[in-house]
C-alpha positions as a Python dict, from the first residue, in 0.01 Angstrom:
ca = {
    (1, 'X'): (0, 0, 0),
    (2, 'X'): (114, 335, -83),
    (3, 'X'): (29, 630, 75),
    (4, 'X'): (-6, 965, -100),
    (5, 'X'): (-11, 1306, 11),
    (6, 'X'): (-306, 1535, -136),
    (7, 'X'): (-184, 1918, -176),
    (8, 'X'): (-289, 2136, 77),
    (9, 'X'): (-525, 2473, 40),
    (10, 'X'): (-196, 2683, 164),
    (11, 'X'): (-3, 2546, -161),
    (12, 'X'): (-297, 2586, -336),
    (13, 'X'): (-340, 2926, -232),
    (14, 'X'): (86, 2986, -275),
    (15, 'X'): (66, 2879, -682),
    (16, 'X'): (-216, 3144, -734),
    (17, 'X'): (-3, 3398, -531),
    (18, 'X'): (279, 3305, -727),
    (19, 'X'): (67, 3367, -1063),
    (20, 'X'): (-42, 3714, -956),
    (21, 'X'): (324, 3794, -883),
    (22, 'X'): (435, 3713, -1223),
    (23, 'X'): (142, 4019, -1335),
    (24, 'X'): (223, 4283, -1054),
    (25, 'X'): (603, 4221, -1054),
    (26, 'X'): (753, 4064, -1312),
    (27, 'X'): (552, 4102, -1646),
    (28, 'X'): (544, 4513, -1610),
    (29, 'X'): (937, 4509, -1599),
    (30, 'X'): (922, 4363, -1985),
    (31, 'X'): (587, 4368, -2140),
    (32, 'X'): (355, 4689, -2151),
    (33, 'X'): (0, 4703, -2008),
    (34, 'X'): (-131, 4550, -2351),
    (35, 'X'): (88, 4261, -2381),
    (36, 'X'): (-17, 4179, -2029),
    (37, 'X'): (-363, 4168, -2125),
    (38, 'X'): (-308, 3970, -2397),
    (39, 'X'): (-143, 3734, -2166),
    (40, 'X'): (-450, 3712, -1940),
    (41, 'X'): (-713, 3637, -2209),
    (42, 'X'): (-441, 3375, -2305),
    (43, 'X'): (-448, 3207, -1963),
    (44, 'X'): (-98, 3251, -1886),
    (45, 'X'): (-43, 3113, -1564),
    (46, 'X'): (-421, 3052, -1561),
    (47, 'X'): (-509, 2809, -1305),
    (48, 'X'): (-864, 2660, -1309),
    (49, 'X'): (-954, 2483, -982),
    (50, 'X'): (-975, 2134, -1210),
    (51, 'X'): (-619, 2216, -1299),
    (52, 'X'): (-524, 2169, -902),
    (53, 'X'): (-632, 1812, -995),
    (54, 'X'): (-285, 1765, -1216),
    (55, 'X'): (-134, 1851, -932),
    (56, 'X'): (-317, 1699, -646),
    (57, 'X'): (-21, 1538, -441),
    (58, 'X'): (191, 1725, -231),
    (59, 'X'): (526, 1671, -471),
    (60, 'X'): (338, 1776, -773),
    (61, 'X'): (234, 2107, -614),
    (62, 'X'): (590, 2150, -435),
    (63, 'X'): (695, 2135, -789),
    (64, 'X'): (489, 2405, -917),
    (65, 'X'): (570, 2598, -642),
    (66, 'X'): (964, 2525, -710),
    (67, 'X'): (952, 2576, -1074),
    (68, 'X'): (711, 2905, -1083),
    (69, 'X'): (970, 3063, -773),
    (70, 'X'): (1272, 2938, -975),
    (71, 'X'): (1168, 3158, -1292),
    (72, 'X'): (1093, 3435, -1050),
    (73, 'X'): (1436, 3419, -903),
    (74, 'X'): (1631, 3423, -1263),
    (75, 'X'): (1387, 3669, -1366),
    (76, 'X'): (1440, 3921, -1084),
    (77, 'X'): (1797, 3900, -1152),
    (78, 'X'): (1843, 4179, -1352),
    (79, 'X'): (2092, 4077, -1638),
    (80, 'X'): (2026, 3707, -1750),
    (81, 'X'): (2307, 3568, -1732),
    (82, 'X'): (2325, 3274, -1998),
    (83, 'X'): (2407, 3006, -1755),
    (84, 'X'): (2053, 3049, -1636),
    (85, 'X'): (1867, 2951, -1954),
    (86, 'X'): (1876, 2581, -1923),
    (87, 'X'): (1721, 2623, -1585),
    (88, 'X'): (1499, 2846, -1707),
    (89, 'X'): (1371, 2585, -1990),
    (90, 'X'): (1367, 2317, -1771),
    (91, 'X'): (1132, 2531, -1540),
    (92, 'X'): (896, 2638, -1824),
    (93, 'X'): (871, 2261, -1923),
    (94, 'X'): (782, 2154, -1565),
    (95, 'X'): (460, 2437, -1565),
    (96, 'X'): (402, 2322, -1902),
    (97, 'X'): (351, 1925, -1825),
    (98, 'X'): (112, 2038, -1535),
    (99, 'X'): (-106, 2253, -1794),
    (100, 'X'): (-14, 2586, -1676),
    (101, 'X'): (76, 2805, -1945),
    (102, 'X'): (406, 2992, -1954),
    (103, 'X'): (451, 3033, -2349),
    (104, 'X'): (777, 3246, -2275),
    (105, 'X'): (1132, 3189, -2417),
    (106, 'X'): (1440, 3304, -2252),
    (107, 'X'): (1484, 3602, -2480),
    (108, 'X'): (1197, 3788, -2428),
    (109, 'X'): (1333, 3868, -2086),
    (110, 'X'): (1669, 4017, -2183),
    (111, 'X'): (1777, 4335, -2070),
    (112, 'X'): (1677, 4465, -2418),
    (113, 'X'): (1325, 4373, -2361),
    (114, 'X'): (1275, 4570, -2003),
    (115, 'X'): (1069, 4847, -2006),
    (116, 'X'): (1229, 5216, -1913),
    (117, 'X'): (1143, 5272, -1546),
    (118, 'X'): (969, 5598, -1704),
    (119, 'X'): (694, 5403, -1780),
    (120, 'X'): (449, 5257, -1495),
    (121, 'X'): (183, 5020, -1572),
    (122, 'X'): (-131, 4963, -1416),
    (123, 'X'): (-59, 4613, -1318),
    (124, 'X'): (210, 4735, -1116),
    (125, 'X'): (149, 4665, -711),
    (126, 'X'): (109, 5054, -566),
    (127, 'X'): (355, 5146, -328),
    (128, 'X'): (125, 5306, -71),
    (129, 'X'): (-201, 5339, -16),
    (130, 'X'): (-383, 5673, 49),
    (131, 'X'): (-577, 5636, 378),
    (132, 'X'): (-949, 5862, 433),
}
C-alpha cells in the first residue's frame, strides 16, 4: 500500500499567489499594459480549480511551487546571465507538463526587452495606499 499526500489549500493558495506575482512584478518590468492583457485572455499562468487536480499530491504542487519561484528568481535577476537559460527551460517545461501556461522563451526577458522605469503600468502593485 502506498500512501499519498493530497496538496494542501496553503499550496494551493501559494501557486495562485505566485501567478499574480508574475502580473504585478515581473511582467510590467518587460511587457507593456497591452501585452499583459493579452497574456491574461491567453491564460498565462491561468489556473482553473480542475487544474489543481494535475497537481493533487503534495510533490506535484511542491513542484509548481519550485519551478514558478525558480523563474521568479532568474527573472528578478536583472541581467540574465546565460548560464541560467537551461534552468529556465527546464522550469517552463515543468509548468508546461502540469497545464499551466508559460509560453515564454528566454529572450523575451533580456535586458533589451525591459521596459524604461519611465513608464508605470497599471498592473504594477502601488507602493502606498492613500488612507481617508
Amino acid at each position: 500500500m502506498k500512501i499519498v499526500y493530497a496538496s494542501t489549500p496553503g499550496q494551493e493558495e501559494k501557486i495562485v499567489e505566485l501567478a499574480n506575482y508574475f502580473y504585478t512584478d515581473i511582467f510590467p518590468l518587460y511587457f507593456t499594459d497591452e501585452d499583459i492583457q493579452d497574456f491574461e485572455r491567453l491564460e498565462v499562468l491561468h489556473i482553473r480549480p480542475e487544474q489543481f487536480e494535475r497537481f493533487s499530491t503534495l510533490g506535484d504542487a511542491f513542484q509548481v511551487i519550485t519551478s514558478m519561484q525558480t523563474l521568479i528568481s532568474i527573472l528578478e535577476s536583472g541581467n540574465i546571465p546565460k548560464k541560467y537559460q537551461m534552468m529556465f527551460r527546464k522550469n517552463v517545461q515543468i509548468l508546461t507538463n502540469y497545464g499551466i501556461s508559460f509560453p515564454f522563451n528566454y529572450s523575451q526577458f533580456s535586458e533589451s526587452n525591459h521596459i524604461h522605469l519611465e513608464y508605470i503600468s497599471t498592473y504594477t502593485k502601488a507602493a502606498n495606499r492613500l488612507l481617508l
